[in-house]
Each structure stands twice: as C-alpha cells, then as structure tokens.
PDB file of C-alpha atoms in Angstrom:
ATOM      1  CA  MET A  56     101.683  89.764 134.192  1.00  0.00           C
ATOM      2  CA  LYS A  57     100.227  86.863 132.208  1.00  0.00           C
ATOM      3  CA  GLN A  58     100.335  87.047 128.456  1.00  0.00           C
ATOM      4  CA  ASN A  59      96.994  87.113 126.668  1.00  0.00           C
ATOM      5  CA  ILE A  60      97.469  84.208 124.271  1.00  0.00           C
ATOM      6  CA  SER A  61      94.688  83.392 121.818  1.00  0.00           C
ATOM      7  CA  GLN A  62      93.047  80.013 122.324  1.00  0.00           C
ATOM      8  CA  ASN A  63      93.690  79.371 118.617  1.00  0.00           C
ATOM      9  CA  TYR A  64      97.429  79.884 118.974  1.00  0.00           C
ATOM     10  CA  ARG A  65      99.679  76.841 118.724  1.00  0.00           C
ATOM     11  CA  ALA A  66     103.447  77.173 119.083  1.00  0.00           C
ATOM     12  CA  GLY A  67     105.230  76.053 115.943  1.00  0.00           C
ATOM     13  CA  ASP A  68     102.199  76.451 113.658  1.00  0.00           C
ATOM     14  CA  SER A  69     103.890  77.048 110.314  1.00  0.00           C
ATOM     15  CA  ASP A  70     100.806  78.661 108.816  1.00  0.00           C
ATOM     16  CA  GLU A  71     100.747  81.224 111.612  1.00  0.00           C
ATOM     17  CA  ILE A  72     104.511  81.811 111.388  1.00  0.00           C
ATOM     18  CA  THR A  73     104.112  82.351 107.653  1.00  0.00           C
ATOM     19  CA  ARG A  74     101.283  84.834 108.171  1.00  0.00           C
ATOM     20  CA  GLN A  75     103.335  86.742 110.709  1.00  0.00           C
ATOM     21  CA  TYR A  76     106.237  86.958 108.242  1.00  0.00           C
ATOM     22  CA  PHE A  77     103.982  88.240 105.467  1.00  0.00           C
ATOM     23  CA  ASP A  78     102.717  90.925 107.825  1.00  0.00           C
ATOM     24  CA  SER A  79     106.238  91.934 108.873  1.00  0.00           C
ATOM     25  CA  LEU A  80     107.039  93.015 105.304  1.00  0.00           C
ATOM     26  CA  LEU A  81     106.313  96.653 104.517  1.00  0.00           C
ATOM     27  CA  ILE A  82     106.116  98.396 101.151  1.00  0.00           C
ATOM     28  CA  GLU A  83     107.401 101.854 100.258  1.00  0.00           C
ATOM     29  CA  MET A  84     105.391 103.970  97.853  1.00  0.00           C
ATOM     30  CA  ARG A  85     106.802 105.451  94.627  1.00  0.00           C
ATOM     31  CA  HIS A  86     104.590 107.677  92.480  1.00  0.00           C
ATOM     32  CA  ILE A  87     106.697 109.816  90.151  1.00  0.00           C
ATOM     33  CA  ASP A  88     106.766 108.351  86.612  1.00  0.00           C
ATOM     34  CA  SER A  89     104.337 105.579  87.529  1.00  0.00           C
ATOM     35  CA  VAL A  90     101.942 104.269  84.864  1.00  0.00           C
ATOM     36  CA  ILE A  91      98.893 102.017  84.614  1.00  0.00           C
ATOM     37  CA  PRO A  92     100.487  98.590  85.263  1.00  0.00           C
ATOM     38  CA  SER A  93     100.155  95.297  83.397  1.00  0.00           C
ATOM     39  CA  THR A  94      99.665  92.153  85.459  1.00  0.00           C
ATOM     40  CA  GLU A  95     100.227  89.864  82.454  1.00  0.00           C
ATOM     41  CA  LEU A  96     102.212  86.667  83.009  1.00  0.00           C
ATOM     42  CA  GLU A  97     104.012  84.700  80.306  1.00  0.00           C
ATOM     43  CA  LEU A  98     104.616  81.093  81.277  1.00  0.00           C
ATOM     44  CA  TYR A  99     105.726  78.082  79.219  1.00  0.00           C
ATOM     45  CA  GLY A 100     104.869  79.850  75.958  1.00  0.00           C
ATOM     46  CA  LYS A 101     101.390  80.989  77.062  1.00  0.00           C
ATOM     47  CA  LYS A 102     100.130  84.399  78.166  1.00  0.00           C
ATOM     48  CA  PHE A 103      97.888  84.926  81.174  1.00  0.00           C
ATOM     49  CA  SER A 104      96.139  87.973  82.602  1.00  0.00           C
ATOM     50  CA  THR A 105      97.485  87.437  86.122  1.00  0.00           C
ATOM     51  CA  PRO A 106     100.358  85.836  88.056  1.00  0.00           C
ATOM     52  CA  ILE A 107      97.742  84.531  90.503  1.00  0.00           C
ATOM     53  CA  MET A 108      97.171  80.830  89.880  1.00  0.00           C
ATOM     54  CA  THR A 109      94.963  78.298  91.639  1.00  0.00           C
ATOM     55  CA  ALA A 110      96.734  75.986  94.074  1.00  0.00           C
ATOM     56  CA  ALA A 111      97.165  72.248  93.367  1.00  0.00           C
ATOM     57  CA  LEU A 112      93.978  71.344  95.238  1.00  0.00           C
ATOM     58  CA  SER A 113      92.099  68.053  95.321  1.00  0.00           C
ATOM     59  CA  HIS A 114      88.774  66.593  96.419  1.00  0.00           C
ATOM     60  CA  LEU A 115      86.723  69.760  96.114  1.00  0.00           C
ATOM     61  CA  ASN A 116      83.512  67.823  95.460  1.00  0.00           C
ATOM     62  CA  ASN A 117      82.790  67.774  99.186  1.00  0.00           C
ATOM     63  CA  GLY A 118      81.915  71.472  99.152  1.00  0.00           C
ATOM     64  CA  ARG A 119      80.723  71.862  95.546  1.00  0.00           C
ATOM     65  CA  ASN A 120      79.489  69.272  93.097  1.00  0.00           C
ATOM     66  CA  ASN A 121      82.121  68.901  90.339  1.00  0.00           C
ATOM     67  CA  GLY A 122      84.279  71.309  92.332  1.00  0.00           C
ATOM     68  CA  MET A 123      87.583  70.735  90.557  1.00  0.00           C
ATOM     69  CA  VAL A 124      86.026  71.304  87.142  1.00  0.00           C
ATOM     70  CA  GLU A 125      84.236  74.423  88.402  1.00  0.00           C
ATOM     71  CA  MET A 126      87.581  75.717  89.736  1.00  0.00           C
ATOM     72  CA  ALA A 127      89.086  75.132  86.278  1.00  0.00           C
ATOM     73  CA  MET A 128      86.219  76.982  84.617  1.00  0.00           C
ATOM     74  CA  GLY A 129      86.839  79.924  86.943  1.00  0.00           C
ATOM     75  CA  ALA A 130      90.545  79.904  86.173  1.00  0.00           C
ATOM     76  CA  LYS A 131      89.830  79.766  82.454  1.00  0.00           C
ATOM     77  CA  ALA A 132      87.379  82.679  82.672  1.00  0.00           C
ATOM     78  CA  SER A 133      89.920  84.834  84.494  1.00  0.00           C
ATOM     79  CA  ASN A 134      92.726  83.702  82.138  1.00  0.00           C
ATOM     80  CA  ALA A 135      94.712  82.260  85.028  1.00  0.00           C
ATOM     81  CA  VAL A 136      96.745  79.053  85.364  1.00  0.00           C
ATOM     82  CA  MET A 137      94.883  76.081  86.868  1.00  0.00           C
ATOM     83  CA  TRP A 138      96.739  73.602  89.082  1.00  0.00           C
ATOM     84  CA  THR A 139      95.353  70.256  90.203  1.00  0.00           C
ATOM     85  CA  GLY A 140      96.551  67.610  92.636  1.00  0.00           C
ATOM     86  CA  MET A 141      95.125  64.170  93.368  1.00  0.00           C
ATOM     87  CA  GLY A 142      92.226  62.889  91.283  1.00  0.00           C
ATOM     88  CA  ASP A 143      91.333  60.134  88.842  1.00  0.00           C
ATOM     89  CA  GLU A 144      91.937  60.170  85.118  1.00  0.00           C
ATOM     90  CA  ALA A 145      88.370  61.145  84.255  1.00  0.00           C
ATOM     91  CA  GLU A 146      88.570  64.221  86.487  1.00  0.00           C
ATOM     92  CA  LEU A 147      91.812  65.424  84.910  1.00  0.00           C
ATOM     93  CA  GLU A 148      90.348  64.961  81.446  1.00  0.00           C
ATOM     94  CA  ALA A 149      87.264  66.961  82.498  1.00  0.00           C
ATOM     95  CA  ILE A 150      89.495  69.720  83.885  1.00  0.00           C
ATOM     96  CA  THR A 151      91.556  70.091  80.716  1.00  0.00           C
ATOM     97  CA  ALA A 152      88.371  69.863  78.586  1.00  0.00           C
ATOM     98  CA  THR A 153      87.344  73.251  80.052  1.00  0.00           C
ATOM     99  CA  GLY A 154      90.213  74.817  78.130  1.00  0.00           C
ATOM    100  CA  ALA A 155      91.994  75.894  81.308  1.00  0.00           C
ATOM    101  CA  GLN A 156      95.767  75.770  81.013  1.00  0.00           C
ATOM    102  CA  THR A 157      96.440  73.140  83.650  1.00  0.00           C
ATOM    103  CA  ILE A 158      99.439  71.998  85.679  1.00  0.00           C
ATOM    104  CA  LYS A 159      99.096  68.485  87.120  1.00  0.00           C
ATOM    105  CA  ILE A 160     100.907  67.626  90.356  1.00  0.00           C
ATOM    106  CA  ILE A 161     101.535  63.916  90.981  1.00  0.00           C
ATOM    107  CA  LYS A 162     102.151  62.420  94.413  1.00  0.00           C
ATOM    108  CA  PRO A 163     105.518  60.657  95.123  1.00  0.00           C
ATOM    109  CA  HIS A 164     103.957  57.208  94.889  1.00  0.00           C
ATOM    110  CA  TYR A 165     105.978  54.310  96.262  1.00  0.00           C
ATOM    111  CA  ASP A 166     105.716  52.486  92.928  1.00  0.00           C
ATOM    112  CA  ASN A 167     107.469  54.622  90.302  1.00  0.00           C
ATOM    113  CA  ASN A 168     105.544  52.827  87.575  1.00  0.00           C
ATOM    114  CA  THR A 169     102.431  54.556  88.908  1.00  0.00           C
ATOM    115  CA  ILE A 170     104.203  57.889  88.523  1.00  0.00           C
ATOM    116  CA  PHE A 171     105.282  57.167  84.955  1.00  0.00           C
ATOM    117  CA  LYS A 172     101.702  56.113  84.047  1.00  0.00           C
ATOM    118  CA  ARG A 173     100.314  59.361  85.503  1.00  0.00           C
ATOM    119  CA  ILE A 174     102.890  61.392  83.625  1.00  0.00           C
ATOM    120  CA  GLU A 175     101.844  59.677  80.395  1.00  0.00           C
ATOM    121  CA  HIS A 176      98.139  60.240  81.090  1.00  0.00           C
ATOM    122  CA  ALA A 177      98.690  63.888  82.000  1.00  0.00           C
ATOM    123  CA  GLU A 178     100.473  64.422  78.691  1.00  0.00           C
ATOM    124  CA  LYS A 179      97.641  62.780  76.755  1.00  0.00           C
ATOM    125  CA  SER A 180      95.162  64.960  78.605  1.00  0.00           C
ATOM    126  CA  GLY A 181      96.812  68.100  77.290  1.00  0.00           C
ATOM    127  CA  VAL A 182      98.247  69.679  80.433  1.00  0.00           C
ATOM    128  CA  LEU A 183     100.532  72.701  80.214  1.00  0.00           C
ATOM    129  CA  ALA A 184     103.042  71.185  82.634  1.00  0.00           C
ATOM    130  CA  LEU A 185     103.249  68.594  85.376  1.00  0.00           C
ATOM    131  CA  GLY A 186     105.268  67.780  88.465  1.00  0.00           C
ATOM    132  CA  MET A 187     105.489  66.237  91.904  1.00  0.00           C
ATOM    133  CA  ASP A 188     104.913  67.430  95.466  1.00  0.00           C
ATOM    134  CA  ILE A 189     107.935  65.902  97.202  1.00  0.00           C
ATOM    135  CA  ASP A 190     106.785  67.197 100.604  1.00  0.00           C
ATOM    136  CA  HIS A 191     104.302  64.322 100.795  1.00  0.00           C
ATOM    137  CA  SER A 192     107.050  61.678 100.889  1.00  0.00           C
ATOM    138  CA  PHE A 193     107.140  61.233 104.657  1.00  0.00           C
ATOM    139  CA  ASN A 194     104.756  61.491 107.571  1.00  0.00           C
ATOM    140  CA  SER A 195     105.455  63.212 110.918  1.00  0.00           C
ATOM    141  CA  LYS A 196     106.837  59.992 112.421  1.00  0.00           C
ATOM    142  CA  GLY A 197     109.689  59.647 109.929  1.00  0.00           C
ATOM    143  CA  GLU A 198     107.932  56.930 107.937  1.00  0.00           C
ATOM    144  CA  PHE A 199     106.942  56.921 104.309  1.00  0.00           C
ATOM    145  CA  ASP A 200     103.621  58.731 103.982  1.00  0.00           C
ATOM    146  CA  ASN A 201     100.319  57.165 103.083  1.00  0.00           C
ATOM    147  CA  VAL A 202      97.786  59.455 101.407  1.00  0.00           C
ATOM    148  CA  MET A 203      94.215  58.190 101.307  1.00  0.00           C
ATOM    149  CA  GLY A 204      95.424  54.596 101.312  1.00  0.00           C
ATOM    150  CA  LEU A 205      98.124  55.206  98.687  1.00  0.00           C
ATOM    151  CA  PRO A 206     101.707  54.468  99.808  1.00  0.00           C
ATOM    152  CA  MET A 207     104.348  57.134  99.170  1.00  0.00           C
ATOM    153  CA  SER A 208     108.138  57.175  99.377  1.00  0.00           C
ATOM    154  CA  GLY A 209     111.090  59.529  99.309  1.00  0.00           C
ATOM    155  CA  LYS A 210     112.648  60.183  95.911  1.00  0.00           C
ATOM    156  CA  SER A 211     116.344  60.402  95.105  1.00  0.00           C
ATOM    157  CA  LEU A 212     117.928  62.916  92.750  1.00  0.00           C
ATOM    158  CA  ASP A 213     118.426  60.136  90.198  1.00  0.00           C
ATOM    159  CA  GLU A 214     114.731  59.224  90.358  1.00  0.00           C
ATOM    160  CA  ILE A 215     113.698  62.828  89.838  1.00  0.00           C
ATOM    161  CA  LYS A 216     116.004  62.981  86.819  1.00  0.00           C
ATOM    162  CA  GLU A 217     114.139  59.977  85.381  1.00  0.00           C
ATOM    163  CA  PHE A 218     110.769  61.671  85.914  1.00  0.00           C
ATOM    164  CA  VAL A 219     112.065  64.778  84.150  1.00  0.00           C
ATOM    165  CA  LYS A 220     113.249  62.669  81.210  1.00  0.00           C
ATOM    166  CA  ALA A 221     109.923  60.824  81.013  1.00  0.00           C
ATOM    167  CA  THR A 222     108.106  63.867  79.622  1.00  0.00           C
ATOM    168  CA  LYS A 223     108.592  66.553  76.984  1.00  0.00           C
ATOM    169  CA  LEU A 224     106.560  68.901  79.146  1.00  0.00           C
ATOM    170  CA  PRO A 225     107.997  71.158  81.857  1.00  0.00           C
ATOM    171  CA  PHE A 226     108.436  69.134  85.068  1.00  0.00           C
ATOM    172  CA  ILE A 227     107.977  71.038  88.328  1.00  0.00           C
ATOM    173  CA  ILE A 228     109.025  70.131  91.870  1.00  0.00           C
ATOM    174  CA  LYS A 229     106.644  71.364  94.579  1.00  0.00           C
ATOM    175  CA  GLY A 230     107.771  71.525  98.210  1.00  0.00           C
ATOM    176  CA  VAL A 231     111.173  73.220  97.817  1.00  0.00           C
ATOM    177  CA  LEU A 232     112.096  75.109 100.972  1.00  0.00           C
ATOM    178  CA  SER A 233     115.903  75.164 100.954  1.00  0.00           C
ATOM    179  CA  GLU A 234     118.906  76.205  98.952  1.00  0.00           C
ATOM    180  CA  LYS A 235     120.135  72.608  98.914  1.00  0.00           C
ATOM    181  CA  ASP A 236     117.007  71.261  97.231  1.00  0.00           C
ATOM    182  CA  THR A 237     117.095  74.163  94.778  1.00  0.00           C
ATOM    183  CA  TYR A 238     120.567  73.142  93.603  1.00  0.00           C
ATOM    184  CA  LYS A 239     119.381  69.544  93.229  1.00  0.00           C
ATOM    185  CA  CYS A 240     116.318  70.595  91.252  1.00  0.00           C
ATOM    186  CA  LEU A 241     118.472  72.549  88.857  1.00  0.00           C
ATOM    187  CA  GLU A 242     120.808  69.569  88.461  1.00  0.00           C
ATOM    188  CA  ALA A 243     117.776  67.338  87.742  1.00  0.00           C
ATOM    189  CA  GLY A 244     116.714  69.646  84.942  1.00  0.00           C
ATOM    190  CA  VAL A 245     113.336  70.651  86.356  1.00  0.00           C
ATOM    191  CA  LYS A 246     111.585  73.547  84.664  1.00  0.00           C
ATOM    192  CA  GLY A 247     109.984  75.111  87.728  1.00  0.00           C
ATOM    193  CA  ILE A 248     109.894  74.926  91.503  1.00  0.00           C
ATOM    194  CA  VAL A 249     107.166  75.701  94.045  1.00  0.00           C
ATOM    195  CA  ILE A 250     108.440  77.137  97.299  1.00  0.00           C
ATOM    196  CA  SER A 251     106.046  75.657  99.825  1.00  0.00           C
ATOM    197  CA  HIS A 252     105.670  73.938 103.189  1.00  0.00           C
ATOM    198  CA  HIS A 253     102.329  72.405 102.128  1.00  0.00           C
ATOM    199  CA  HIS A 254     100.372  74.614 104.519  1.00  0.00           C
ATOM    200  CA  GLY A 255     102.222  73.598 107.620  1.00  0.00           C
ATOM    201  CA  ILE A 256     102.996  69.941 106.914  1.00  0.00           C
ATOM    202  CA  MET A 257     105.897  70.425 109.397  1.00  0.00           C
ATOM    203  CA  ASP A 258     105.918  72.646 112.447  1.00  0.00           C
ATOM    204  CA  TYR A 259     108.409  75.543 112.593  1.00  0.00           C
ATOM    205  CA  ALA A 260     108.919  75.442 108.813  1.00  0.00           C
ATOM    206  CA  VAL A 261     110.678  78.428 107.276  1.00  0.00           C
ATOM    207  CA  PRO A 262     108.177  80.871 105.750  1.00  0.00           C
ATOM    208  CA  PRO A 263     108.408  80.645 101.959  1.00  0.00           C
ATOM    209  CA  LEU A 264     109.102  84.371 101.552  1.00  0.00           C
ATOM    210  CA  MET A 265     111.947  84.203 104.060  1.00  0.00           C
ATOM    211  CA  VAL A 266     113.913  81.730 101.960  1.00  0.00           C
ATOM    212  CA  LEU A 267     112.663  83.024  98.590  1.00  0.00           C
ATOM    213  CA  PRO A 268     115.371  85.684  98.027  1.00  0.00           C
ATOM    214  CA  LYS A 269     118.161  83.138  98.535  1.00  0.00           C
ATOM    215  CA  ILE A 270     116.482  80.642  96.191  1.00  0.00           C
ATOM    216  CA  ALA A 271     115.858  83.365  93.576  1.00  0.00           C
ATOM    217  CA  LYS A 272     119.581  84.265  93.642  1.00  0.00           C
ATOM    218  CA  ILE A 273     120.501  80.626  92.969  1.00  0.00           C
ATOM    219  CA  VAL A 274     117.924  80.200  90.186  1.00  0.00           C
ATOM    220  CA  ASN A 275     118.922  83.504  88.609  1.00  0.00           C
ATOM    221  CA  HIS A 276     115.902  83.579  86.271  1.00  0.00           C
ATOM    222  CA  SER A 277     116.785  80.227  84.698  1.00  0.00           C
ATOM    223  CA  ILE A 278     113.430  78.622  85.600  1.00  0.00           C
ATOM    224  CA  PRO A 279     110.150  79.961  87.005  1.00  0.00           C
ATOM    225  CA  ILE A 280     109.729  80.176  90.758  1.00  0.00           C
ATOM    226  CA  PHE A 281     106.253  79.780  92.210  1.00  0.00           C
ATOM    227  CA  VAL A 282     105.218  80.447  95.818  1.00  0.00           C
ATOM    228  CA  ASP A 283     102.481  78.645  97.719  1.00  0.00           C
ATOM    229  CA  CYS A 284     101.156  78.930 101.308  1.00  0.00           C
ATOM    230  CA  GLY A 285      99.349  81.745 103.046  1.00  0.00           C
ATOM    231  CA  ILE A 286      98.697  84.112 100.146  1.00  0.00           C
ATOM    232  CA  VAL A 287      95.315  85.743 100.781  1.00  0.00           C
ATOM    233  CA  SER A 288      95.526  89.141  99.055  1.00  0.00           C
ATOM    234  CA  GLY A 289      96.967  91.057  96.157  1.00  0.00           C
ATOM    235  CA  ILE A 290      99.357  92.711  98.579  1.00  0.00           C
ATOM    236  CA  ASP A 291     100.688  89.260  99.567  1.00  0.00           C
ATOM    237  CA  VAL A 292     101.101  88.504  95.868  1.00  0.00           C
ATOM    238  CA  PHE A 293     103.058  91.702  95.359  1.00  0.00           C
ATOM    239  CA  LYS A 294     105.411  90.876  98.223  1.00  0.00           C
ATOM    240  CA  ALA A 295     106.119  87.426  96.789  1.00  0.00           C
ATOM    241  CA  LEU A 296     106.801  88.834  93.302  1.00  0.00           C
ATOM    242  CA  ALA A 297     109.031  91.544  94.726  1.00  0.00           C
ATOM    243  CA  LEU A 298     111.188  88.974  96.512  1.00  0.00           C
ATOM    244  CA  GLY A 299     111.733  86.817  93.455  1.00  0.00           C
ATOM    245  CA  ALA A 300     108.641  84.761  92.558  1.00  0.00           C
ATOM    246  CA  ASN A 301     107.319  84.658  88.972  1.00  0.00           C
ATOM    247  CA  ALA A 302     103.804  83.697  90.074  1.00  0.00           C
ATOM    248  CA  VAL A 303     101.883  82.464  93.110  1.00  0.00           C
ATOM    249  CA  SER A 304      99.331  79.796  93.967  1.00  0.00           C
ATOM    250  CA  VAL A 305      96.174  80.607  95.913  1.00  0.00           C
ATOM    251  CA  GLY A 306      93.981  77.848  97.321  1.00  0.00           C
ATOM    252  CA  ARG A 307      92.072  78.238 100.551  1.00  0.00           C
ATOM    253  CA  PRO A 308      90.861  81.819  99.891  1.00  0.00           C
ATOM    254  CA  LEU A 309      89.181  80.621  96.671  1.00  0.00           C
ATOM    255  CA  ILE A 310      87.262  77.716  98.218  1.00  0.00           C
ATOM    256  CA  PRO A 311      84.495  79.745  99.917  1.00  0.00           C
ATOM    257  CA  HIS A 312      83.829  81.538  96.593  1.00  0.00           C
ATOM    258  CA  LEU A 313      83.811  78.216  94.760  1.00  0.00           C
ATOM    259  CA  ASN A 314      81.413  76.648  97.226  1.00  0.00           C
ATOM    260  CA  LYS A 315      79.017  79.608  97.089  1.00  0.00           C
ATOM    261  CA  ASP A 316      79.093  80.667  93.430  1.00  0.00           C
ATOM    262  CA  GLY A 317      81.040  77.998  91.533  1.00  0.00           C
ATOM    263  CA  ALA A 318      83.155  79.061  88.576  1.00  0.00           C
ATOM    264  CA  ASP A 319      81.763  82.629  88.705  1.00  0.00           C
ATOM    265  CA  GLY A 320      82.925  82.964  92.309  1.00  0.00           C
ATOM    266  CA  VAL A 321      86.411  81.727  91.502  1.00  0.00           C
ATOM    267  CA  GLN A 322      86.690  84.093  88.537  1.00  0.00           C
ATOM    268  CA  LYS A 323      85.576  87.077  90.587  1.00  0.00           C
ATOM    269  CA  ALA A 324      87.961  86.258  93.480  1.00  0.00           C
ATOM    270  CA  ILE A 325      90.966  85.926  91.176  1.00  0.00           C
ATOM    271  CA  GLU A 326      90.093  89.135  89.332  1.00  0.00           C
ATOM    272  CA  GLU A 327      89.557  91.095  92.539  1.00  0.00           C
ATOM    273  CA  MET A 328      92.887  89.910  93.947  1.00  0.00           C
ATOM    274  CA  THR A 329      94.560  90.820  90.660  1.00  0.00           C
ATOM    275  CA  LYS A 330      93.078  94.351  90.851  1.00  0.00           C
ATOM    276  CA  GLU A 331      94.503  94.707  94.350  1.00  0.00           C
ATOM    277  CA  LEU A 332      97.897  93.624  93.028  1.00  0.00           C
ATOM    278  CA  ALA A 333      97.627  96.214  90.241  1.00  0.00           C
ATOM    279  CA  GLY A 334      96.800  98.882  92.797  1.00  0.00           C
ATOM    280  CA  VAL A 335     100.043  98.227  94.688  1.00  0.00           C
ATOM    281  CA  MET A 336     102.008  98.067  91.439  1.00  0.00           C
ATOM    282  CA  ALA A 337     100.706 101.492  90.418  1.00  0.00           C
ATOM    283  CA  ARG A 338     101.773 102.953  93.742  1.00  0.00           C
ATOM    284  CA  THR A 339     105.282 101.513  93.513  1.00  0.00           C
ATOM    285  CA  CYS A 340     106.182 102.458  89.899  1.00  0.00           C
ATOM    286  CA  SER A 341     105.950  98.813  88.842  1.00  0.00           C
ATOM    287  CA  LYS A 342     104.850  98.965  85.194  1.00  0.00           C
ATOM    288  CA  ASP A 343     104.655  95.144  84.916  1.00  0.00           C
ATOM    289  CA  ILE A 344     105.321  92.130  87.119  1.00  0.00           C
ATOM    290  CA  ALA A 345     108.911  91.846  85.895  1.00  0.00           C
ATOM    291  CA  SER A 346     109.529  95.418  87.033  1.00  0.00           C
ATOM    292  CA  ILE A 347     108.554  94.904  90.658  1.00  0.00           C
ATOM    293  CA  ASP A 348     111.633  95.987  92.568  1.00  0.00           C
ATOM    294  CA  ALA A 349     112.799  94.122  95.694  1.00  0.00           C
ATOM    295  CA  SER A 350     114.054  97.411  97.113  1.00  0.00           C
ATOM    296  CA  VAL A 351     110.460  98.517  97.803  1.00  0.00           C
ATOM    297  CA  ILE A 352     110.256  95.876 100.540  1.00  0.00           C
ATOM    298  CA  TRP A 353     111.165  96.899 104.077  1.00  0.00           C
ATOM    299  CA  TYR A 354     111.572  94.531 107.017  1.00  0.00           C
ATOM    300  CA  ARG A 355     109.785  95.667 110.169  1.00  0.00           C
TER     301      ARG A 355
END
C-alpha cells in the first residue's frame, strides 16, 4: 500500500522535524497544592512579565511600515524582551527609543572591525545585551555565507573571546546546537546562549528541545539559556522551560499579528501566549517559571 505523503512534506526539513519533536512531548497534570502561577522573568537585572521574547527578526518593513519599531512597541507594552537582527543604525536607535529592553544580534561579518563597530553602536544605543548568530557563518555549499551582499566568515574561539571582551554588556551566542559549542561558549565567557538551528538553515538538524537537557546540564544555571525555532504556543513554551530553558524567542507566529494590527497585535499575541503558558503552569503545580519540573514531561 502506498503511503499518503503530504505534498508539503520534504525529507530532512528541520522545521518539520522540530515540530514533530515538540508534539511528541507530553505533559502530566498535577493539581494538589497548585497556586495561581507567576510568569515573571528576571534577566540581566531587569524584570519582565513573561519568558516569551520576540525573535531576532529583521526587515519587517515589507509587511508593515516601520515594522521593527512596531514590534518593539508591542514587546514594550507586554513587558517582554525585544530582540533584533540585521538593520541599520537608525533603526536600532528607533527600536531602543521605544523603551523596549532590546537584545541586538550581530552577523558574523568577514571583517571583524565591522563587528566591533556594531558592538560599540549597540552599546551607545542602550541595548540590554548583544550577541552574534554564528549559524550564519557558512552557506549550504561549505563556503562563507553572504547575507544580502554582506560577506560573512566562521569565527574561532579566540575571536569570540575578543568580542566578549569588547563590551561590558552580556554577550550572547545564537546558533548553539551541540554540547561541544556549549563548552566553548562557557570558555569564551559568554553570558547567554540561544539553542537554535535558525529555522532549518541545515537539513536534519537536531531539534533544539532534544539537545536542550544535555546543554542545560553543562550550563548548570551559570548563564541563561534561550530557545528559538518552532515555538507557536504557550504549551511549547512550557515544554522548553521544563527541559531547561530560561526563556524562549517567538518570531513567525507574531508576524501576522504585526502586519494586521501593528504593536497592538504583537502585544495581544504575546499576552495570549503567556496566558496559555500560565494555564499549563497552574495545572502542573508550577508556581513560577523556575519551579517548572522536568519530570512532568513524558516522551511518547
């Protein structure tokens, strides 16, 4: 008998593999002694209402005029962390001017002087933290990547140490998907890592939540762990927190709300997802996000 395979299915699609892994994780309920939960997050000396952060998106003006700034306004209104990726200096300044606590992610530019200049500008713009998405170093042909005409390159451990030393702010590495890179990040002195495959930048990539428990054991609460890729609901957020994340980044699910209703749409989407997270917390005796217990997760 022939298998009924969806026309949208593509073998090796890391986004689909990640979704399947999310859906394979089950949650046991616990009700006795449960209380109204707190979803509050404390990060880099600041307090937020939710562990749900925006993803490090870029170029949102195509769907919404001034899209990145509107995203920041929505994050600010929901008291959530705002992340931003590529963009010029004026855009970053406009984002931070909204009052949103912002984390700036810098590409692994071929010329390290460009990176140092962007670190300096991000500091002057008043960001909460900054970092680099190392998963944009190479293309699928084993060559250094080129992003919108900008040449990239791989970065050594020594180079990352120099980037860390170049700022007094927390420096974050985005694109960690292995125990080996986790050890190197800790050696470099980074103050946060994002477990991510950059929404399927490589086929057959390990789902972030599959490797998360091993990475969390290595980190042992010494730095924050963030998870990116495929998070579309408060239940997904709960699963990530249960397995060792401190907070998560959400990108694609926010964009339709941004395009339709601007900052108000972003605020509402983050708040609704946070309410869904709180609902699962209440039904698992998780009084706050630090109390979410990995033992509530079952593997189908």
